[in-house]
Coordinates of N, CA and C in Angstrom, one line a residue:
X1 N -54.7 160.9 -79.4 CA -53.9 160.8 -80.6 C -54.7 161.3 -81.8
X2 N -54.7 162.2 -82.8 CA -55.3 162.9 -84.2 C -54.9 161.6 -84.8
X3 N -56.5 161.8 -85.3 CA -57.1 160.6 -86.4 C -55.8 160.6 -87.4
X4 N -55.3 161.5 -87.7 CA -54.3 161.8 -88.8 C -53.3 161.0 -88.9
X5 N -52.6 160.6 -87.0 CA -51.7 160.0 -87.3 C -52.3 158.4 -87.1
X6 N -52.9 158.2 -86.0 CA -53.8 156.9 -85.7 C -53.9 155.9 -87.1
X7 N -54.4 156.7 -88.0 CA -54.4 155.8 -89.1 C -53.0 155.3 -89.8
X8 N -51.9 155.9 -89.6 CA -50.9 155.6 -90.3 C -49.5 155.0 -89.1
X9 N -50.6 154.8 -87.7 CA -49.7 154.5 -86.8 C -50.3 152.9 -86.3
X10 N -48.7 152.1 -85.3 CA -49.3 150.7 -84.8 C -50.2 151.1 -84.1
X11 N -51.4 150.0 -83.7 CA -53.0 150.1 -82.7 C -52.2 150.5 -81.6
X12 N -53.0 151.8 -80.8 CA -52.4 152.0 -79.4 C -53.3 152.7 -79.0
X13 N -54.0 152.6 -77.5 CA -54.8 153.0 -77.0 C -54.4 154.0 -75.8
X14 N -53.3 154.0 -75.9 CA -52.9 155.6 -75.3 C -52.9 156.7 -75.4
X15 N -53.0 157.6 -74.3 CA -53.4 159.2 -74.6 C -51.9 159.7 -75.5
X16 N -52.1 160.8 -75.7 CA -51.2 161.3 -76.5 C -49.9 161.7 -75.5
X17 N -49.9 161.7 -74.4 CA -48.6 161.9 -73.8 C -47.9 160.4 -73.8
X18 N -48.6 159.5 -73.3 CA -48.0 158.2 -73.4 C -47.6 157.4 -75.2
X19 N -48.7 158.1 -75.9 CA -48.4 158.0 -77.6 C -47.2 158.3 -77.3
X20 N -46.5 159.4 -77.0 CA -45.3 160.6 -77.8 C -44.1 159.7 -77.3
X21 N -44.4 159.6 -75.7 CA -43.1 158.6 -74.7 C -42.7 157.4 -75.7
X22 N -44.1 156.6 -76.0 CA -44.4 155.3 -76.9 C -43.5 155.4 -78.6
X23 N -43.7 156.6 -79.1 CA -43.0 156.7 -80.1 C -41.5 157.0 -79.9
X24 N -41.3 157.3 -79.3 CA -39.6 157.8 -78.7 C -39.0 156.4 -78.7
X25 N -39.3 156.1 -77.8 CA -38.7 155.0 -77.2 C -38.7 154.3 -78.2
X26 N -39.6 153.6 -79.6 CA -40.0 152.7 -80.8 C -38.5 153.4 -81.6
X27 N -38.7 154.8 -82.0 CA -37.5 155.3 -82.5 C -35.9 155.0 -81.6
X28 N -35.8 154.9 -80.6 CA -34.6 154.5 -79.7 C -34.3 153.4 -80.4
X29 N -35.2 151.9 -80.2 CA -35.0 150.8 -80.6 C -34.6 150.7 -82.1
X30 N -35.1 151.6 -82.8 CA -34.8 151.3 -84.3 C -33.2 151.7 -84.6
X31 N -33.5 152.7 -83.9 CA -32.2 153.5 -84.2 C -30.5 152.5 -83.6
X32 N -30.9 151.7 -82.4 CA -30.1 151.0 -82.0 C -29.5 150.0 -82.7
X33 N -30.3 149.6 -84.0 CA -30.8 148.4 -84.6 C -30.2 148.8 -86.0
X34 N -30.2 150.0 -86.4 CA -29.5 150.9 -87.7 C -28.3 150.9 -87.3
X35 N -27.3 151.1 -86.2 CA -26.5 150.8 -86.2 C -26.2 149.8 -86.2
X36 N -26.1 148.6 -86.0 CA -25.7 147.2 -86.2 C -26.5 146.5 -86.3
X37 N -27.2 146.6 -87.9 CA -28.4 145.9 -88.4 C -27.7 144.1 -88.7
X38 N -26.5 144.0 -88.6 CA -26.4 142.5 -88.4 C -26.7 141.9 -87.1
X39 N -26.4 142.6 -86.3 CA -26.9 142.3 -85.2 C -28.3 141.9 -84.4
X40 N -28.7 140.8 -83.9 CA -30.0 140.7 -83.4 C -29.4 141.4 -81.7
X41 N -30.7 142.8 -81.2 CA -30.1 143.3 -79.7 C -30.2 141.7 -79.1
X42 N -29.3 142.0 -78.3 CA -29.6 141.0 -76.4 C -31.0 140.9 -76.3
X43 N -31.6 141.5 -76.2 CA -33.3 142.1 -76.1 C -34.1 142.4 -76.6
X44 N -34.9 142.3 -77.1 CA -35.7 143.1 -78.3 C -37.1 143.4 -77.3
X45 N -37.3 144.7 -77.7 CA -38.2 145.2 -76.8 C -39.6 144.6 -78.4
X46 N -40.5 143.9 -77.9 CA -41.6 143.0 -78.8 C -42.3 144.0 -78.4
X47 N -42.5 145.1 -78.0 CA -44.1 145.7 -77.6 C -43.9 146.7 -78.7
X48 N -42.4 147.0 -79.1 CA -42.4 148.4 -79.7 C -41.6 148.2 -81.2
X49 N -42.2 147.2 -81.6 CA -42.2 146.3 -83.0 C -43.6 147.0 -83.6
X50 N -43.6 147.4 -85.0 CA -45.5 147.9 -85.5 C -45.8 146.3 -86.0
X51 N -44.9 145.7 -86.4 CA -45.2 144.1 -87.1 C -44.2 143.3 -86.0
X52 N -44.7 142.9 -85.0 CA -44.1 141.8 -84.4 C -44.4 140.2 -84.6
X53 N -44.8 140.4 -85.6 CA -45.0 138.6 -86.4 C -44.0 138.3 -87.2
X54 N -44.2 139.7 -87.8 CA -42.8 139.3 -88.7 C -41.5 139.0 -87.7
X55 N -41.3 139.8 -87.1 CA -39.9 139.3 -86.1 C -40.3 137.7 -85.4
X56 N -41.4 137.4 -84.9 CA -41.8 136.2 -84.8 C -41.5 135.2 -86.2
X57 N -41.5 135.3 -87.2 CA -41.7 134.6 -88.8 C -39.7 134.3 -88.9
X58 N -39.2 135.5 -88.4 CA -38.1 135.9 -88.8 C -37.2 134.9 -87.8
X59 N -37.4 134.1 -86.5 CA -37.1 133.3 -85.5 C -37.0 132.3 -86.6
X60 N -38.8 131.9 -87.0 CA -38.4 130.6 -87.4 C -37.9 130.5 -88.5
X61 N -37.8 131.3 -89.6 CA -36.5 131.6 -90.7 C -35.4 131.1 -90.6
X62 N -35.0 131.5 -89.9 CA -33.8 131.2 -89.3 C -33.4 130.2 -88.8
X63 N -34.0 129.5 -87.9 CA -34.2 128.2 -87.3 C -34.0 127.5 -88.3
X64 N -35.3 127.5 -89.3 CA -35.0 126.5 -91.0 C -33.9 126.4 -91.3
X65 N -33.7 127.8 -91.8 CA -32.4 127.8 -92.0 C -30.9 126.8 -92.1
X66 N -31.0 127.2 -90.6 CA -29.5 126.7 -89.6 C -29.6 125.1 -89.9
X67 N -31.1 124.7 -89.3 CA -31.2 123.3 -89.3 C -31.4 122.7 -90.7
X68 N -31.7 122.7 -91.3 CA -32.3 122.8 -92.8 C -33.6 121.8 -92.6
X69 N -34.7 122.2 -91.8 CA -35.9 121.9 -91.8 C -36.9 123.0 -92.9
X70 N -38.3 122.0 -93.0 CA -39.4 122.9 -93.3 C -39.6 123.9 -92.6
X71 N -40.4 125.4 -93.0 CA -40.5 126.3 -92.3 C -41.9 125.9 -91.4
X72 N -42.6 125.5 -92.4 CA -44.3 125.1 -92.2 C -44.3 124.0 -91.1
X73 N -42.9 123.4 -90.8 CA -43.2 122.4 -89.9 C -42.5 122.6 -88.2
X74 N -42.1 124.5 -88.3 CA -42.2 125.0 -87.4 C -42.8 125.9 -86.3
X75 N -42.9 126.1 -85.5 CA -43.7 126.8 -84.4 C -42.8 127.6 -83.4
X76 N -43.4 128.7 -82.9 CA -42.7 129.5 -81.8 C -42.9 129.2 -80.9
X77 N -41.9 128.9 -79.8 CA -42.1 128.1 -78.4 C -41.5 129.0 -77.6
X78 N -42.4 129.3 -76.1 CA -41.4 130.1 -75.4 C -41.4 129.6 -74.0
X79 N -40.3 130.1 -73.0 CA -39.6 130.0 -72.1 C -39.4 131.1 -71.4
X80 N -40.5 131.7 -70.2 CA -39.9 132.4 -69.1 C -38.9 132.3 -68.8
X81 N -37.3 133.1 -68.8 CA -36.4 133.2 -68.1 C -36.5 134.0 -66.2
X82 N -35.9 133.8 -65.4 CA -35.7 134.7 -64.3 C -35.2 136.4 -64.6
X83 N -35.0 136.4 -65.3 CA -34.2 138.0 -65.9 C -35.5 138.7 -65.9
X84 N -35.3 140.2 -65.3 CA -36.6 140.8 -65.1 C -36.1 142.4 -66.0
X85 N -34.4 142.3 -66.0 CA -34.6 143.7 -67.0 C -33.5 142.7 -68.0
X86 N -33.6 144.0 -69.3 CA -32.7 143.6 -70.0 C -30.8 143.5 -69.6
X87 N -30.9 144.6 -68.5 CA -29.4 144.4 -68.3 C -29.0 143.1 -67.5
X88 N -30.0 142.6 -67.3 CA -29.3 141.1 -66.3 C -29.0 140.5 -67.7
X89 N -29.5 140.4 -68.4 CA -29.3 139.6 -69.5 C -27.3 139.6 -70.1
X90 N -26.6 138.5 -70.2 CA -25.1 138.5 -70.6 C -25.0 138.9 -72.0
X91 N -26.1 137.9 -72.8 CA -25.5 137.3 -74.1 C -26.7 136.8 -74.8
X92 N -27.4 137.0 -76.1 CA -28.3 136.7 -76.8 C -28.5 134.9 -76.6
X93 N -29.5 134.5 -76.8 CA -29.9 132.8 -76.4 C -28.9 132.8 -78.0
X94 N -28.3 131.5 -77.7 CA -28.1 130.4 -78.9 C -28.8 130.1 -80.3
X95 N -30.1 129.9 -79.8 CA -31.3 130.0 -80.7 C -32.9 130.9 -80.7
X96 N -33.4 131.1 -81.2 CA -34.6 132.7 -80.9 C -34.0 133.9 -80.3
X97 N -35.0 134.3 -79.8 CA -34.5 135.6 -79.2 C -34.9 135.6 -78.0
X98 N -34.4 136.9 -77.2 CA -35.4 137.3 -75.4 C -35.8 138.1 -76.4
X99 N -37.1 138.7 -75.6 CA -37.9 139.5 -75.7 C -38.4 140.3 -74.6
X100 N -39.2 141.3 -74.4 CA -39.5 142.1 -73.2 C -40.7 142.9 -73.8
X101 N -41.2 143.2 -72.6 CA -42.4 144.3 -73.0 C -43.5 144.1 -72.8
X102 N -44.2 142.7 -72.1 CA -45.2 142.2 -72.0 C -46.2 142.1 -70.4
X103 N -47.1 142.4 -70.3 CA -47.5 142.3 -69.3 C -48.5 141.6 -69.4
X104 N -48.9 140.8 -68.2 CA -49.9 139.3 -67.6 C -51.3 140.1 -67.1
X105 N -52.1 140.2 -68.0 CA -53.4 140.6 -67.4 C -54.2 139.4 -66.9
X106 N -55.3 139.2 -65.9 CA -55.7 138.4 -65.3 C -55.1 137.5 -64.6
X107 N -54.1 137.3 -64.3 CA -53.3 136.4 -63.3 C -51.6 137.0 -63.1
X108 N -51.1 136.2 -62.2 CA -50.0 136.9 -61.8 C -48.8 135.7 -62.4
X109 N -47.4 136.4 -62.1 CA -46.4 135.4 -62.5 C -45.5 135.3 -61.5
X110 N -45.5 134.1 -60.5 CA -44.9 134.0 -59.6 C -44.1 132.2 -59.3
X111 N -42.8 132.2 -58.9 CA -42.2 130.8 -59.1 C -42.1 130.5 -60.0
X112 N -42.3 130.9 -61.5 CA -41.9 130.5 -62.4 C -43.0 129.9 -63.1
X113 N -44.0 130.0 -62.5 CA -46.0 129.3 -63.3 C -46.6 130.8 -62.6
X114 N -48.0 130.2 -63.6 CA -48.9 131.4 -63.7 C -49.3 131.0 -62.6
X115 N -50.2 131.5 -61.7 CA -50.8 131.9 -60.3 C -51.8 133.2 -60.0
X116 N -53.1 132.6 -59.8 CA -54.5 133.6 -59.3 C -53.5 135.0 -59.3
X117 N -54.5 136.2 -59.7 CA -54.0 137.3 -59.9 C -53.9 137.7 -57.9
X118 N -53.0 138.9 -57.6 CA -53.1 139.6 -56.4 C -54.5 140.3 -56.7
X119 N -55.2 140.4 -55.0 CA -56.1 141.6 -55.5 C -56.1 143.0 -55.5
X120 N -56.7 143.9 -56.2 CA -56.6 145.4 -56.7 C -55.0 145.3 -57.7
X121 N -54.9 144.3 -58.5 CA -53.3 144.0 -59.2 C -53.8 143.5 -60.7
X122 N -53.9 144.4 -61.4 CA -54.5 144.3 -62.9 C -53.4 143.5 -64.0
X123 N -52.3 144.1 -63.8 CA -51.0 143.8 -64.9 C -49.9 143.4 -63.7
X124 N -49.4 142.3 -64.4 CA -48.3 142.0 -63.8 C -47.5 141.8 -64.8
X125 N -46.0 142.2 -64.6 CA -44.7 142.6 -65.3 C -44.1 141.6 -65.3
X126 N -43.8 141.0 -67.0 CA -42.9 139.7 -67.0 C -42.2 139.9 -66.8
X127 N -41.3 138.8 -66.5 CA -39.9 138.6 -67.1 C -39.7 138.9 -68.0
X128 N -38.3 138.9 -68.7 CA -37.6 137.9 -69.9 C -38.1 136.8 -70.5
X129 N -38.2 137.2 -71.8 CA -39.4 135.9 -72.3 C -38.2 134.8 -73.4
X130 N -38.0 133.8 -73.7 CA -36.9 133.5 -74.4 C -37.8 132.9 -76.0
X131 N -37.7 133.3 -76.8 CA -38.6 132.7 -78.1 C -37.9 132.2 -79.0
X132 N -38.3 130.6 -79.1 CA -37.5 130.1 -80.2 C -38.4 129.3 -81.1
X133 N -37.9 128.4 -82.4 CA -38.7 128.1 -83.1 C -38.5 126.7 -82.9
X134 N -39.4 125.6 -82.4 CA -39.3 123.7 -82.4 C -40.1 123.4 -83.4
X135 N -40.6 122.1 -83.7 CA -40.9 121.3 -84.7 C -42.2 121.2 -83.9
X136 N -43.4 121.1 -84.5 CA -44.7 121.2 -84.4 C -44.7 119.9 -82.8
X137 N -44.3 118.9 -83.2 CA -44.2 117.9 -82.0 C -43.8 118.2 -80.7
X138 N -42.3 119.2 -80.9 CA -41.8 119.1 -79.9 C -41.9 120.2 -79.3
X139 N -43.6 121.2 -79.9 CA -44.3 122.4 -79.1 C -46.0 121.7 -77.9
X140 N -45.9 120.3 -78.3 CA -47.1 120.3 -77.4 C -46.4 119.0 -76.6
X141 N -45.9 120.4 -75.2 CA -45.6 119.7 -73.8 C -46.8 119.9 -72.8
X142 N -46.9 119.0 -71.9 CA -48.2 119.0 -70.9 C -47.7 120.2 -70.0
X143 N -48.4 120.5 -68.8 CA -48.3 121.6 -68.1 C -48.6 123.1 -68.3
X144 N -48.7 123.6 -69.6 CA -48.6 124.8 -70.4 C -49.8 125.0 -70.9
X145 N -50.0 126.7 -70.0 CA -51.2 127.4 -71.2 C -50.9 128.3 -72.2
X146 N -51.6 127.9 -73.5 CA -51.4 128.7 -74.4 C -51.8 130.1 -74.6
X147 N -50.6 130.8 -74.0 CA -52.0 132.4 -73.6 C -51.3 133.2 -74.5
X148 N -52.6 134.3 -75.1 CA -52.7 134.9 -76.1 C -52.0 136.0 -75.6
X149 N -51.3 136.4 -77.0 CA -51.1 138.0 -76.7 C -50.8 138.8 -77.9
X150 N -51.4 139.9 -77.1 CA -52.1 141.0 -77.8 C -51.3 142.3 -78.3
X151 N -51.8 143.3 -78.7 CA -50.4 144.3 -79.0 C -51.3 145.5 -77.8
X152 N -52.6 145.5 -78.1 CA -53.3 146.5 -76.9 C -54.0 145.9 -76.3
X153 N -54.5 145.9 -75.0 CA -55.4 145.6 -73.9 C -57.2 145.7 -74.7
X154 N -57.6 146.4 -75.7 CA -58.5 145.8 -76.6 C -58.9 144.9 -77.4
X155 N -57.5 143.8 -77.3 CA -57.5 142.3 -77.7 C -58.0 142.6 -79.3
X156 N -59.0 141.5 -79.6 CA -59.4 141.0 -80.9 C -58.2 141.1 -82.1
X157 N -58.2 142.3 -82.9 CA -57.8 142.4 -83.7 C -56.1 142.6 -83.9
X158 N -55.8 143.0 -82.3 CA -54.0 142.8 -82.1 C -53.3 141.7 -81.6
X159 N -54.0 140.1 -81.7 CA -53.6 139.7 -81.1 C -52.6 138.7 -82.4
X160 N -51.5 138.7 -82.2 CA -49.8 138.3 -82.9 C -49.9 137.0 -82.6
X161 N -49.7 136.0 -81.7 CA -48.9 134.4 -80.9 C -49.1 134.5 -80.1
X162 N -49.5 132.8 -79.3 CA -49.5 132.4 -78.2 C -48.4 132.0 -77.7
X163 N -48.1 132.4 -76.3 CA -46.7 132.1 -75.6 C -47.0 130.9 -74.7
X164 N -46.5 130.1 -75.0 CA -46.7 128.8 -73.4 C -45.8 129.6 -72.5
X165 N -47.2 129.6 -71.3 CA -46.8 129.3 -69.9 C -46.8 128.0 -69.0
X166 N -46.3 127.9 -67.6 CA -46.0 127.3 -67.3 C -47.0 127.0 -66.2
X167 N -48.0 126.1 -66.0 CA -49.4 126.3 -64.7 C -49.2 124.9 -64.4
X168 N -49.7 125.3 -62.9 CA -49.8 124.0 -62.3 C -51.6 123.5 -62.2
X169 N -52.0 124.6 -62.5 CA -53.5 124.2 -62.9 C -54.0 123.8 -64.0
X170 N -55.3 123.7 -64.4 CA -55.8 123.4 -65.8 C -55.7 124.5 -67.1
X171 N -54.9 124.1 -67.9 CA -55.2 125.5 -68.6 C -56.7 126.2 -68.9
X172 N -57.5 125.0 -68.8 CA -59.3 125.3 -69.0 C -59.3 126.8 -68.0
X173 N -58.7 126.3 -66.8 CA -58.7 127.7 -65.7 C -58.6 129.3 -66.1
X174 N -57.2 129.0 -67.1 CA -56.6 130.3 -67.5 C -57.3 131.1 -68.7
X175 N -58.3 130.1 -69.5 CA -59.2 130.3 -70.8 C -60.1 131.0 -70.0
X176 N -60.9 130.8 -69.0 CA -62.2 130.8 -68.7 C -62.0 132.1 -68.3
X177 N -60.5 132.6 -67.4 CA -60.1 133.8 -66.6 C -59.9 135.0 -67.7
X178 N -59.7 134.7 -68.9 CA -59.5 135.4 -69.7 C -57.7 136.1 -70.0
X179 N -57.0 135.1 -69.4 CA -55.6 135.5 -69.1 C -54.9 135.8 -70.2
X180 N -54.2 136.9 -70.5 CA -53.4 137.1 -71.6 C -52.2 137.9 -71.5
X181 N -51.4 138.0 -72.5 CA -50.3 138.9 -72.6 C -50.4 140.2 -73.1
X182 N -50.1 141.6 -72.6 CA -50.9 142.6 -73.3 C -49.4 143.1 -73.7
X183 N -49.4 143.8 -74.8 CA -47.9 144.3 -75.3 C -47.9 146.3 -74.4
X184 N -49.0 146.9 -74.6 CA -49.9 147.7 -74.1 C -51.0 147.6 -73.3
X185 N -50.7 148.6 -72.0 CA -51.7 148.5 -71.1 C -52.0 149.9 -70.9

């Protein structure tokens, strides 16, 4: 990708063929979204957001809102669904959104909890992610690691929210392994 646009574009560590595919597709989404900007899609593709916090900020907005809580005294909580594309999906959740776009580096997603990665298997392909906004209390349930995710596989500086997953292990496990959500691989 020319320094030219790199600077005035979201972080992406793709060659310029995958850039061009990467921009099309960001323009599809928007353009879907200009037609019926009241509308939140069935799906929102989160990888091909340049500010996906704000659409995160924009959850718990809302949430305030509806319920007439503090914003400060909410958090984004999420929920693996079984839905693996957007078309299985019927009907937008009730409360937050799905989301899509994310891939599990360092372990795999299988039964519905995180699980030791396959070997020679780098990225594994979520689900359906469901993101809503709860009350600070009723985001710290046992069982769940809080794994990071990032907008590129270069981490540090892209990394947006943590999504609870669901482990039957220690989350210490998942920290040490380096496990994350990459928006870009």
């Amino acid at each position: 990708v020319p320094d030219a646009w790199a600077k005035k574009a979201w972080p992406s560590m793709l060659p310029l063929s995958g850039w061009i595919k990467n921009f099309s597709d960001r323009l599809f989404q928007i353009e879907e979204w200009l037609l019926n900007p009241e509308e939140i899609p069935k799906v929102t593709w989160i990888s091909g957001l340049v500010n996906p916090t704000s659409f995160l900020t924009a959850i718990c907005q809302v949430t305030a809102q509806k319920n007439q809580w503090e914003l400060d005294r909410l958090v984004t909580f999420t929920r693996v669904t079984k839905f693996m594309s957007p078309d299985e999906v019927d009907a937008k959740p009730r409360d937050g959104a799905y989301i899509t776009g994310l891939k599990l580096e360092g372990a795999s997603w299988e039964d519905g909890s995180l699980q030791k990665s396959k070997p020679k298997e780098m990225y594994c392909d979520m689900p359906i992610i469901h993101v809503k906004a709860v009350t600070k209390e009723k985001a710290n349930v046992g069982g769940m690691y809080g794994c990071p995710v990032y907008m590129t596989r270069s981490r540090g500086p892209t990394h947006y929210f943590n999504a609870q997953l669901k482990t039957a292990s220690p989350p210490a496990r998942w920290t040490l392994a380096g496990v994350a959500l990459l928006g870009e691989t």
